[in-house]
PDB file of C-alpha atoms in Angstrom:
ATOM      1  CA  MET A   1      12.639 -11.779 -29.946  1.00 44.00           C
ATOM      2  CA  GLY A   2       9.246  -9.978 -30.242  1.00 43.00           C
ATOM      3  CA  SER A   3       8.172  -7.131 -28.122  1.00 39.00           C
ATOM      4  CA  LEU A   4       7.992  -7.653 -24.316  1.00 37.00           C
ATOM      5  CA  SER A   5       4.845  -7.387 -22.275  1.00 38.00           C
ATOM      6  CA  VAL A   6       5.017  -6.429 -18.495  1.00 39.00           C
ATOM      7  CA  CYS A   7       1.732  -7.445 -16.848  1.00 42.00           C
ATOM      8  CA  VAL A   8       0.441  -6.553 -13.447  1.00 42.00           C
ATOM      9  CA  ASN A   9      -2.277  -8.612 -11.866  1.00 40.00           C
ATOM     10  CA  GLN A  10      -4.553  -7.126  -9.020  1.00 41.00           C
ATOM     11  CA  PRO A  11      -7.518  -9.009  -7.547  1.00 41.00           C
ATOM     12  CA  SER A  12     -10.128  -8.784 -10.139  1.00 38.00           C
ATOM     13  CA  LYS A  13      -7.887  -6.923 -12.631  1.00 38.00           C
ATOM     14  CA  PHE A  14      -5.187  -8.105 -15.172  1.00 35.00           C
ATOM     15  CA  LEU A  15      -3.439  -5.134 -16.703  1.00 37.00           C
ATOM     16  CA  CYS A  16      -0.654  -5.067 -19.357  1.00 37.00           C
ATOM     17  CA  PHE A  17       1.726  -2.164 -19.864  1.00 36.00           C
ATOM     18  CA  SER A  18       2.176  -3.349 -23.581  1.00 34.00           C
ATOM     19  CA  PRO A  19       0.061  -5.279 -26.096  1.00 32.00           C
ATOM     20  CA  CYS A  20       1.651  -8.729 -26.169  1.00 32.00           C
ATOM     21  CA  PRO A  21       0.363 -12.206 -25.816  1.00 29.00           C
ATOM     22  CA  GLN A  22       3.130 -13.112 -23.508  1.00 29.00           C
ATOM     23  CA  LEU A  23       4.626 -11.908 -20.168  1.00 31.00           C
ATOM     24  CA  TRP A  24       7.600 -12.838 -18.004  1.00 29.00           C
ATOM     25  CA  CYS A  25       7.726 -14.265 -14.451  1.00 34.00           C
ATOM     26  CA  ARG A  26      10.855 -14.560 -12.559  1.00 34.00           C
ATOM     27  CA  ASN A  27      10.947 -17.580  -9.997  1.00 35.00           C
ATOM     28  CA  TRP A  28      13.138 -16.809  -6.812  1.00 34.00           C
ATOM     29  CA  ASN A  29      15.334 -19.449  -5.320  1.00 34.00           C
ATOM     30  CA  TRP A  30      15.886 -18.273  -1.725  1.00 32.00           C
ATOM     31  CA  LYS A  31      18.464 -20.904  -0.917  1.00 34.00           C
ATOM     32  CA  SER A  32      20.764 -20.418  -4.074  1.00 35.00           C
ATOM     33  CA  ASN A  33      20.012 -16.813  -4.251  1.00 35.00           C
ATOM     34  CA  LYS A  34      19.290 -17.117  -7.950  1.00 36.00           C
ATOM     35  CA  ARG A  35      16.475 -16.003 -10.201  1.00 34.00           C
ATOM     36  CA  SER A  36      15.310 -17.994 -13.315  1.00 34.00           C
ATOM     37  CA  LEU A  37      13.365 -16.473 -16.157  1.00 33.00           C
ATOM     38  CA  THR A  38      10.204 -18.246 -17.374  1.00 34.00           C
ATOM     39  CA  CYS A  39       8.031 -17.327 -20.248  1.00 34.00           C
ATOM     40  CA  PHE A  40       4.305 -18.318 -20.024  1.00 35.00           C
ATOM     41  CA  SER A  41       0.954 -17.428 -21.349  1.00 38.00           C
ATOM     42  CA  SER A  42      -0.885 -14.525 -20.267  1.00 41.00           C
ATOM     43  CA  GLN A  43      -3.804 -16.556 -19.139  1.00 46.00           C
ATOM     44  CA  LYS A  44      -1.576 -17.906 -16.126  1.00 48.00           C
ATOM     45  CA  LYS A  45      -1.728 -15.470 -13.197  1.00 52.00           C
ATOM     46  CA  ILE A  46       1.381 -15.015 -10.890  1.00 54.00           C
ATOM     47  CA  GLY A  47       1.692 -13.815  -7.350  1.00 57.00           C
ATOM     48  CA  PHE A  48       1.462 -10.001  -6.645  1.00 54.00           C
ATOM     49  CA  MET A  49       4.832  -9.988  -5.063  1.00 56.00           C
ATOM     50  CA  ASP A  50       6.527 -11.645  -7.996  1.00 57.00           C
ATOM     51  CA  GLN A  51       5.138  -8.924 -10.183  1.00 58.00           C
ATOM     52  CA  ILE A  52       6.496  -6.339  -7.736  1.00 55.00           C
ATOM     53  CA  LEU A  53       9.816  -7.854  -8.130  1.00 53.00           C
ATOM     54  CA  ASP A  54       9.333  -8.039 -12.028  1.00 58.00           C
ATOM     55  CA  TYR A  55       8.547  -4.296 -11.788  1.00 54.00           C
ATOM     56  CA  ILE A  56      11.422  -3.373  -9.695  1.00 53.00           C
ATOM     57  CA  GLU A  57      13.963  -5.333 -11.756  1.00 52.00           C
ATOM     58  CA  GLY A  58      12.493  -3.744 -14.954  1.00 55.00           C
ATOM     59  CA  GLY A  59      14.271  -0.576 -13.903  1.00 50.00           C
ATOM     60  CA  PRO A  60      14.809   2.372 -16.453  1.00 48.00           C
ATOM     61  CA  LYS A  61      13.545   0.213 -19.554  1.00 45.00           C
ATOM     62  CA  LEU A  62      10.098  -0.657 -18.012  1.00 49.00           C
ATOM     63  CA  ARG A  63       9.700   2.900 -16.786  1.00 48.00           C
ATOM     64  CA  LYS A  64      10.450   4.118 -20.401  1.00 47.00           C
ATOM     65  CA  TRP A  65       7.921   1.810 -21.712  1.00 45.00           C
ATOM     66  CA  TYR A  66       5.180   2.969 -19.417  1.00 48.00           C
ATOM     67  CA  GLY A  67       6.025   6.623 -20.244  1.00 48.00           C
ATOM     68  CA  ALA A  68       7.548   7.771 -16.785  1.00 52.00           C
ATOM     69  CA  PRO A  69       9.509  11.045 -17.051  1.00 47.00           C
ATOM     70  CA  GLU A  70      13.214  11.219 -16.312  1.00 47.00           C
ATOM     71  CA  LEU A  71      14.723  10.318 -12.729  1.00 46.00           C
ATOM     72  CA  LEU A  72      15.295  12.734 -10.089  1.00 48.00           C
ATOM     73  CA  PRO A  73      18.853  13.788  -9.419  1.00 50.00           C
ATOM     74  CA  LYS A  74      21.074  11.056  -8.141  1.00 46.00           C
ATOM     75  CA  ASP A  75      20.796  12.224  -4.419  1.00 49.00           C
ATOM     76  CA  GLY A  76      17.176  12.137  -4.748  1.00 48.00           C
ATOM     77  CA  SER A  77      16.715  15.724  -3.956  1.00 50.00           C
ATOM     78  CA  LEU A  78      14.362  18.272  -5.202  1.00 49.00           C
ATOM     79  CA  SER A  79      15.344  21.547  -6.661  1.00 48.00           C
ATOM     80  CA  GLU A  80      14.626  24.904  -4.730  1.00 47.00           C
ATOM     81  CA  GLU A  81      11.897  25.644  -7.303  1.00 46.00           C
ATOM     82  CA  ASP A  82      10.201  22.354  -6.837  1.00 48.00           C
ATOM     83  CA  MET A  83      10.491  22.737  -3.076  1.00 47.00           C
ATOM     84  CA  SER A  84       8.839  26.130  -3.134  1.00 45.00           C
ATOM     85  CA  SER A  85       6.124  25.212  -5.496  1.00 48.00           C
ATOM     86  CA  GLU A  86       5.042  22.392  -3.188  1.00 47.00           C
ATOM     87  CA  GLU A  87       3.568  24.939  -0.848  1.00 51.00           C
ATOM     88  CA  ASP A  88       1.126  25.943  -3.533  1.00 55.00           C
ATOM     89  CA  GLU A  89       0.182  22.842  -5.191  1.00 60.00           C
ATOM     90  CA  VAL A  90      -3.161  21.193  -4.762  1.00 79.00           C
ATOM     91  CA  ARG A  91      -3.442  18.027  -2.398  1.00 85.00           C
ATOM     92  CA  ASP A  92      -3.721  15.291  -4.908  1.00 89.00           C
ATOM     93  CA  ALA A  93      -0.966  12.849  -3.593  1.00 94.00           C
ATOM     94  CA  VAL A  94      -1.192   9.691  -1.272  1.00 96.00           C
ATOM     95  CA  LEU A  95       1.429   9.246   1.353  1.00 95.00           C
ATOM     96  CA  VAL A  96       2.398   5.557   2.154  1.00 95.00           C
ATOM     97  CA  THR A  97       3.992   5.705   5.602  1.00 91.00           C
ATOM     98  CA  ASP A  98       6.355   2.751   5.204  1.00 92.00           C
ATOM     99  CA  GLY A  99       7.545   2.198   1.655  1.00 91.00           C
ATOM    100  CA  ASP A 100      10.068  -0.456   2.697  1.00 91.00           C
ATOM    101  CA  ASN A 101       7.214  -2.739   4.257  1.00 90.00           C
ATOM    102  CA  GLU A 102       6.091  -5.658   2.184  1.00 93.00           C
ATOM    103  CA  ILE A 103       2.440  -4.636   2.110  1.00 95.00           C
ATOM    104  CA  GLY A 104       3.568  -0.958   1.714  1.00 94.00           C
ATOM    105  CA  GLN A 105       5.243  -2.009  -1.573  1.00 94.00           C
ATOM    106  CA  MET A 106       2.101  -3.851  -2.605  1.00 95.00           C
ATOM    107  CA  ILE A 107       0.107  -0.680  -1.946  1.00 96.00           C
ATOM    108  CA  ILE A 108       2.550   1.557  -3.941  1.00 95.00           C
ATOM    109  CA  LEU A 109       2.475  -0.669  -7.002  1.00 93.00           C
ATOM    110  CA  SER A 110      -1.442  -0.650  -6.818  1.00 93.00           C
ATOM    111  CA  LEU A 111      -1.416   3.152  -6.704  1.00 95.00           C
ATOM    112  CA  ILE A 112       1.104   3.346  -9.547  1.00 93.00           C
ATOM    113  CA  ILE A 113      -1.204   1.406 -11.811  1.00 91.00           C
ATOM    114  CA  LYS A 114      -4.147   3.747 -10.896  1.00 91.00           C
ATOM    115  CA  ARG A 115      -1.813   6.661 -11.904  1.00 92.00           C
ATOM    116  CA  THR A 116      -1.897   8.173  -8.497  1.00 94.00           C
ATOM    117  CA  ARG A 117       0.671  10.689  -7.125  1.00 94.00           C
ATOM    118  CA  ILE A 118       2.554   8.849  -4.469  1.00 96.00           C
ATOM    119  CA  LYS A 119       4.929   9.845  -1.632  1.00 95.00           C
ATOM    120  CA  ALA A 120       6.377   7.318   0.782  1.00 94.00           C
ATOM    121  CA  LEU A 121       8.554   7.294   3.802  1.00 93.00           C
ATOM    122  CA  VAL A 122      11.617   5.015   3.363  1.00 93.00           C
ATOM    123  CA  LYS A 123      14.911   4.227   4.873  1.00 91.00           C
ATOM    124  CA  ASP A 124      17.119   4.686   1.676  1.00 91.00           C
ATOM    125  CA  LYS A 125      15.919   7.304  -0.828  1.00 91.00           C
ATOM    126  CA  ARG A 126      18.248   5.962  -3.572  1.00 91.00           C
ATOM    127  CA  VAL A 127      17.106   2.448  -3.286  1.00 91.00           C
ATOM    128  CA  ALA A 128      13.401   3.581  -3.571  1.00 90.00           C
ATOM    129  CA  MET A 129      14.052   5.714  -6.558  1.00 90.00           C
ATOM    130  CA  GLU A 130      15.894   2.709  -8.334  1.00 88.00           C
ATOM    131  CA  ALA A 131      12.838   0.588  -7.628  1.00 87.00           C
ATOM    132  CA  PHE A 132       9.941   2.774  -8.513  1.00 88.00           C
ATOM    133  CA  GLY A 133      11.599   5.750 -10.503  1.00 87.00           C
ATOM    134  CA  THR A 134       9.629   9.035 -10.589  1.00 86.00           C
ATOM    135  CA  TYR A 135       6.408   7.238  -9.914  1.00 91.00           C
ATOM    136  CA  VAL A 136       7.046   7.801  -6.166  1.00 94.00           C
ATOM    137  CA  GLU A 137       8.585  10.561  -4.289  1.00 94.00           C
ATOM    138  CA  PRO A 138      10.654   8.909  -1.604  1.00 94.00           C
ATOM    139  CA  ILE A 139      11.339  10.762   1.772  1.00 93.00           C
ATOM    140  CA  ALA A 140      13.948   9.197   3.875  1.00 91.00           C
ATOM    141  CA  GLY A 141      14.342  10.029   7.535  1.00 80.00           C
ATOM    142  CA  ASP A 142      12.812   9.725  11.122  1.00 77.00           C
ATOM    143  CA  ALA A 143       8.972   9.918  10.880  1.00 73.00           C
ATOM    144  CA  ARG A 144       9.018  11.600  14.206  1.00 75.00           C
ATOM    145  CA  ASP A 145      11.031  14.520  12.965  1.00 79.00           C
ATOM    146  CA  ARG A 146       8.414  17.333  12.565  1.00 80.00           C
ATOM    147  CA  SER A 147      10.092  19.103   9.549  1.00 83.00           C
ATOM    148  CA  LEU A 148      10.478  15.920   7.648  1.00 84.00           C
ATOM    149  CA  LEU A 149       6.877  14.972   8.393  1.00 85.00           C
ATOM    150  CA  LYS A 150       5.776  18.400   7.117  1.00 85.00           C
ATOM    151  CA  LYS A 151       7.714  17.852   3.835  1.00 86.00           C
ATOM    152  CA  ALA A 152       6.211  14.499   3.604  1.00 89.00           C
ATOM    153  CA  LEU A 153       2.612  15.702   4.057  1.00 89.00           C
ATOM    154  CA  SER A 154       3.091  18.648   1.655  1.00 90.00           C
ATOM    155  CA  GLY A 155       0.371  18.229  -1.148  1.00 91.00           C
ATOM    156  CA  VAL A 156      -0.970  15.063   0.368  1.00 94.00           C
ATOM    157  CA  ARG A 157      -4.712  14.275   0.459  1.00 94.00           C
ATOM    158  CA  ALA A 158      -4.682  10.849   2.030  1.00 95.00           C
ATOM    159  CA  VAL A 159      -2.271   8.718   4.073  1.00 95.00           C
ATOM    160  CA  ILE A 160      -2.256   4.959   4.168  1.00 96.00           C
ATOM    161  CA  CYS A 161      -0.553   3.299   7.105  1.00 94.00           C
ATOM    162  CA  PRO A 162       0.250  -0.344   6.333  1.00 93.00           C
ATOM    163  CA  ASN A 163       1.779  -1.008   9.863  1.00 87.00           C
ATOM    164  CA  GLU A 164       2.122   0.091  13.527  1.00 82.00           C
ATOM    165  CA  GLY A 165       4.240   2.778  14.606  1.00 75.00           C
ATOM    166  CA  PHE A 166       4.123   5.557  12.077  1.00 74.00           C
ATOM    167  CA  ILE A 167       1.658   7.908  13.441  1.00 73.00           C
ATOM    168  CA  SER A 168       2.962  10.853  15.192  1.00 67.00           C
ATOM    169  CA  ASN A 169       2.971  14.687  15.238  1.00 66.00           C
ATOM    170  CA  LEU A 170      -0.678  14.963  14.576  1.00 70.00           C
ATOM    171  CA  GLU A 171      -0.502  18.845  14.483  1.00 71.00           C
ATOM    172  CA  SER A 172       1.170  18.258  11.052  1.00 75.00           C
ATOM    173  CA  TRP A 173      -1.751  16.469   9.664  1.00 84.00           C
ATOM    174  CA  LYS A 174      -3.775  19.610   9.014  1.00 83.00           C
ATOM    175  CA  GLY A 175      -5.431  19.618   5.661  1.00 87.00           C
ATOM    176  CA  LEU A 176      -5.582  15.806   5.192  1.00 92.00           C
ATOM    177  CA  GLN A 177      -8.794  14.599   3.880  1.00 94.00           C
ATOM    178  CA  HIS A 178      -8.577  10.685   4.839  1.00 96.00           C
ATOM    179  CA  VAL A 179      -6.355   8.529   6.739  1.00 95.00           C
ATOM    180  CA  ILE A 180      -6.355   4.714   6.199  1.00 96.00           C
ATOM    181  CA  LEU A 181      -4.831   2.519   8.910  1.00 96.00           C
ATOM    182  CA  LEU A 182      -4.188  -1.297   8.404  1.00 95.00           C
ATOM    183  CA  SER A 183      -4.515  -2.582  11.941  1.00 93.00           C
ATOM    184  CA  GLN A 184      -4.028  -6.037  13.560  1.00 91.00           C
ATOM    185  CA  LEU A 185      -5.183  -4.976  16.821  1.00 90.00           C
ATOM    186  CA  SER A 186      -7.920  -7.782  16.805  1.00 90.00           C
ATOM    187  CA  VAL A 187      -5.288 -10.318  16.320  1.00 89.00           C
ATOM    188  CA  TYR A 188      -3.065  -9.076  19.208  1.00 86.00           C
ATOM    189  CA  ARG A 189      -6.144  -8.949  21.576  1.00 89.00           C
ATOM    190  CA  GLY A 190      -6.984 -12.546  20.602  1.00 84.00           C
ATOM    191  CA  SER A 191      -3.586 -13.719  21.406  1.00 83.00           C
ATOM    192  CA  SER A 192      -2.860 -15.609  24.744  1.00 83.00           C
ATOM    193  CA  GLY A 193      -0.078 -17.312  26.585  1.00 87.00           C
ATOM    194  CA  VAL A 194       3.359 -16.750  25.120  1.00 85.00           C
ATOM    195  CA  GLN A 195       2.091 -15.182  21.964  1.00 82.00           C
ATOM    196  CA  ALA A 196       0.328 -12.573  23.971  1.00 85.00           C
ATOM    197  CA  ILE A 197       3.633 -11.662  25.667  1.00 88.00           C
ATOM    198  CA  VAL A 198       5.600 -11.588  22.343  1.00 83.00           C
ATOM    199  CA  THR A 199       3.031  -9.086  20.690  1.00 80.00           C
ATOM    200  CA  ALA A 200       2.514  -7.090  23.882  1.00 85.00           C
ATOM    201  CA  ASN A 201       4.526  -4.051  22.418  1.00 87.00           C
ATOM    202  CA  ALA A 202       2.847  -4.434  18.962  1.00 84.00           C
ATOM    203  CA  ARG A 203      -0.616  -4.372  20.774  1.00 87.00           C
ATOM    204  CA  LYS A 204       0.125  -1.229  22.661  1.00 89.00           C
ATOM    205  CA  GLN A 205       1.494   0.497  19.467  1.00 86.00           C
ATOM    206  CA  ALA A 206      -1.667  -0.665  17.563  1.00 87.00           C
ATOM    207  CA  GLU A 207      -3.948   0.629  20.254  1.00 89.00           C
ATOM    208  CA  GLN A 208      -1.961   3.952  20.467  1.00 88.00           C
ATOM    209  CA  ASP A 209      -2.173   4.266  16.575  1.00 88.00           C
ATOM    210  CA  GLU A 210      -5.979   3.725  16.535  1.00 92.00           C
ATOM    211  CA  SER A 211      -6.638   6.142  19.480  1.00 90.00           C
ATOM    212  CA  LEU A 212      -4.558   8.842  17.815  1.00 90.00           C
ATOM    213  CA  VAL A 213      -6.233   8.403  14.398  1.00 91.00           C
ATOM    214  CA  MET A 214      -9.828   8.478  16.013  1.00 92.00           C
ATOM    215  CA  ALA A 215      -8.937  11.662  17.876  1.00 89.00           C
ATOM    216  CA  SER A 216      -7.344  13.560  15.082  1.00 89.00           C
ATOM    217  CA  GLY A 217     -10.569  14.911  13.568  1.00 91.00           C
ATOM    218  CA  ILE A 218      -9.575  13.835  10.271  1.00 93.00           C
ATOM    219  CA  PRO A 219     -11.974  11.245   8.418  1.00 95.00           C
ATOM    220  CA  TYR A 220     -10.354   7.901   8.925  1.00 96.00           C
ATOM    221  CA  THR A 221     -10.857   4.138   7.763  1.00 96.00           C
ATOM    222  CA  ILE A 222      -9.547   1.574  10.144  1.00 96.00           C
ATOM    223  CA  ILE A 223      -9.253  -1.833   8.688  1.00 97.00           C
ATOM    224  CA  ARG A 224      -8.853  -4.449  11.336  1.00 96.00           C
ATOM    225  CA  THR A 225      -7.411  -7.603   9.442  1.00 96.00           C
ATOM    226  CA  GLY A 226      -7.162 -11.125  10.721  1.00 94.00           C
ATOM    227  CA  LEU A 227      -3.521 -12.699  10.781  1.00 94.00           C
ATOM    228  CA  LEU A 228      -1.685 -11.318   7.668  1.00 95.00           C
ATOM    229  CA  ILE A 229      -0.292 -14.141   5.631  1.00 94.00           C
ATOM    230  CA  ASN A 230       1.680 -14.703   2.296  1.00 93.00           C
ATOM    231  CA  ALA A 231      -0.943 -16.159   0.120  1.00 92.00           C
ATOM    232  CA  PRO A 232      -2.088 -15.168  -3.422  1.00 90.00           C
ATOM    233  CA  GLY A 233      -4.759 -12.410  -3.270  1.00 88.00           C
ATOM    234  CA  GLY A 234      -7.907 -12.207  -5.340  1.00 89.00           C
ATOM    235  CA  ASN A 235      -8.525 -16.074  -5.094  1.00 88.00           C
ATOM    236  CA  GLN A 236     -10.745 -16.016  -2.087  1.00 91.00           C
ATOM    237  CA  GLY A 237     -13.683 -14.061  -0.955  1.00 94.00           C
ATOM    238  CA  PHE A 238     -14.105 -12.046   2.429  1.00 97.00           C
ATOM    239  CA  ASN A 239     -15.648 -12.327   5.769  1.00 96.00           C
ATOM    240  CA  PHE A 240     -16.633  -8.941   7.343  1.00 96.00           C
ATOM    241  CA  LYS A 241     -18.462 -10.306  10.459  1.00 94.00           C
ATOM    242  CA  GLU A 242     -17.664  -8.597  13.927  1.00 93.00           C
ATOM    243  CA  GLY A 243     -15.097 -10.611  15.803  1.00 93.00           C
ATOM    244  CA  CYS A 244     -13.777 -12.524  12.697  1.00 95.00           C
ATOM    245  CA  ALA A 245     -10.378 -10.855  12.787  1.00 94.00           C
ATOM    246  CA  SER A 246      -9.292 -12.236  16.048  1.00 91.00           C
ATOM    247  CA  GLN A 247      -9.217 -15.714  14.624  1.00 90.00           C
ATOM    248  CA  GLY A 248      -9.299 -15.458  10.828  1.00 94.00           C
ATOM    249  CA  LYS A 249      -6.431 -14.901   8.395  1.00 96.00           C
ATOM    250  CA  LEU A 250      -6.096 -12.501   5.399  1.00 96.00           C
ATOM    251  CA  SER A 251      -3.852 -12.496   2.333  1.00 96.00           C
ATOM    252  CA  LYS A 252      -1.274  -9.453   2.528  1.00 95.00           C
ATOM    253  CA  GLU A 253      -2.166  -8.971  -1.271  1.00 95.00           C
ATOM    254  CA  ASP A 254      -5.803  -8.643  -0.368  1.00 96.00           C
ATOM    255  CA  ALA A 255      -4.909  -6.356   2.669  1.00 96.00           C
ATOM    256  CA  ALA A 256      -3.088  -3.956   0.280  1.00 96.00           C
ATOM    257  CA  PHE A 257      -5.795  -4.071  -2.353  1.00 96.00           C
ATOM    258  CA  ILE A 258      -8.702  -3.141   0.199  1.00 97.00           C
ATOM    259  CA  CYS A 259      -6.452  -0.253   1.548  1.00 97.00           C
ATOM    260  CA  VAL A 260      -6.205   1.160  -2.000  1.00 97.00           C
ATOM    261  CA  GLU A 261     -10.033   0.684  -2.576  1.00 96.00           C
ATOM    262  CA  ALA A 262     -10.772   2.505   0.704  1.00 96.00           C
ATOM    263  CA  LEU A 263      -9.403   5.647  -0.844  1.00 95.00           C
ATOM    264  CA  GLU A 264     -12.146   6.018  -3.047  1.00 91.00           C
ATOM    265  CA  THR A 265     -14.811   6.507  -0.346  1.00 94.00           C
ATOM    266  CA  VAL A 266     -14.199   8.886   2.414  1.00 95.00           C
ATOM    267  CA  PRO A 267     -16.363   8.669   5.511  1.00 95.00           C
ATOM    268  CA  GLN A 268     -17.887  11.701   7.003  1.00 92.00           C
ATOM    269  CA  LYS A 269     -16.139  10.940  10.349  1.00 93.00           C
ATOM    270  CA  GLY A 270     -14.844   7.500  10.744  1.00 94.00           C
ATOM    271  CA  LEU A 271     -15.199   4.008   9.687  1.00 96.00           C
ATOM    272  CA  ILE A 272     -13.866   0.635  11.449  1.00 96.00           C
ATOM    273  CA  PHE A 273     -14.327  -2.647  10.129  1.00 96.00           C
ATOM    274  CA  GLU A 274     -12.849  -6.290  10.387  1.00 97.00           C
ATOM    275  CA  VAL A 275     -11.973  -8.403   7.474  1.00 97.00           C
ATOM    276  CA  VAL A 276     -10.564 -11.998   6.799  1.00 96.00           C
ATOM    277  CA  ASN A 277     -10.728 -14.203   3.734  1.00 96.00           C
ATOM    278  CA  GLY A 278     -13.948 -16.040   3.524  1.00 95.00           C
ATOM    279  CA  GLU A 279     -16.816 -16.689   1.186  1.00 94.00           C
ATOM    280  CA  ASP A 280     -18.343 -13.153   0.578  1.00 94.00           C
ATOM    281  CA  LYS A 281     -17.583 -11.617  -2.986  1.00 94.00           C
ATOM    282  CA  VAL A 282     -17.305  -7.904  -3.487  1.00 95.00           C
ATOM    283  CA  MET A 283     -18.249  -6.871  -6.963  1.00 93.00           C
ATOM    284  CA  ASP A 284     -18.093  -3.184  -6.389  1.00 95.00           C
ATOM    285  CA  TRP A 285     -15.830  -2.099  -3.537  1.00 95.00           C
ATOM    286  CA  LYS A 286     -17.131   1.679  -4.011  1.00 94.00           C
ATOM    287  CA  GLU A 287     -20.547   0.713  -3.414  1.00 95.00           C
ATOM    288  CA  TRP A 288     -19.614  -1.695  -0.665  1.00 96.00           C
ATOM    289  CA  PHE A 289     -17.830   1.043   1.308  1.00 95.00           C
ATOM    290  CA  ALA A 290     -20.685   3.527   0.795  1.00 94.00           C
ATOM    291  CA  THR A 291     -23.209   0.978   2.080  1.00 93.00           C
ATOM    292  CA  LEU A 292     -21.048   0.265   5.102  1.00 93.00           C
ATOM    293  CA  ILE A 293     -20.606   3.925   5.899  1.00 92.00           C
ATOM    294  CA  ASP A 294     -24.316   4.446   5.682  1.00 90.00           C
ATOM    295  CA  LYS A 295     -24.922   1.429   8.097  1.00 86.00           C
ATOM    296  CA  SER A 296     -22.342   2.673  10.604  1.00 81.00           C
ATOM    297  CA  GLN A 297     -24.065   6.186  10.722  1.00 72.00           C
ATOM    298  CA  VAL A 298     -27.390   4.767  11.600  1.00 53.00           C
TER     299      VAL A 298
END
């Protein structure tokens, strides 16, 4: 068998880890709990989550192909030298506040492709290490623990929050340059009847998170999405009109992609916008964010 190519697809991007005209896709059968292996032409695109699964299952071999360093110790801990050096290092990392969340994992993979230094809050450090190797520094524990949060934020320039409930202890946020919050507050506010009752706690948490971010004094980008759904990203355009998020839908893959693109443009104070899938095409996200920031400051 010839050399194996592992490819990663993003909206508007198709990146291969090694030059080969073929790639592999795994198809998951949820009922039988089995996975089959299928080879197909690189011209055919596969879902982003399938590619995450391919990446995760690639394990040490894939990390070796991509040139990653050796894994951390089995317990996932850092040496005392590493711990002490963190205090003096520059802020160049991005913290994902939920590395177990589906969208959080999509964000992590996109950041890996961009060669970003990544930290992530997770439930199980070892599982995260086996999944992402040394591309990600996993930190396990209660996000409300001040000492843990201090460690998590060491060397971090920006934070991406893919869901509600991970924002606390704002006094530990000193030195952050940018906070990106993915919020479904518009969806919760647009709910009625039984659905409004079911989402009452989530709405309260989303309102609290947005308020804390806006009062933090740290430049922020709040992305108010429509209902997040499991659908391929990059196939549709977008709608950014005010009020669209309460009724529209957005692919989770597109939501993760927008979070990562938002990192490139830091507002002077804050930026809030709504987004769902629609007809508008964005050719240059950096320019789009810069234009939106300029409009919001007028």
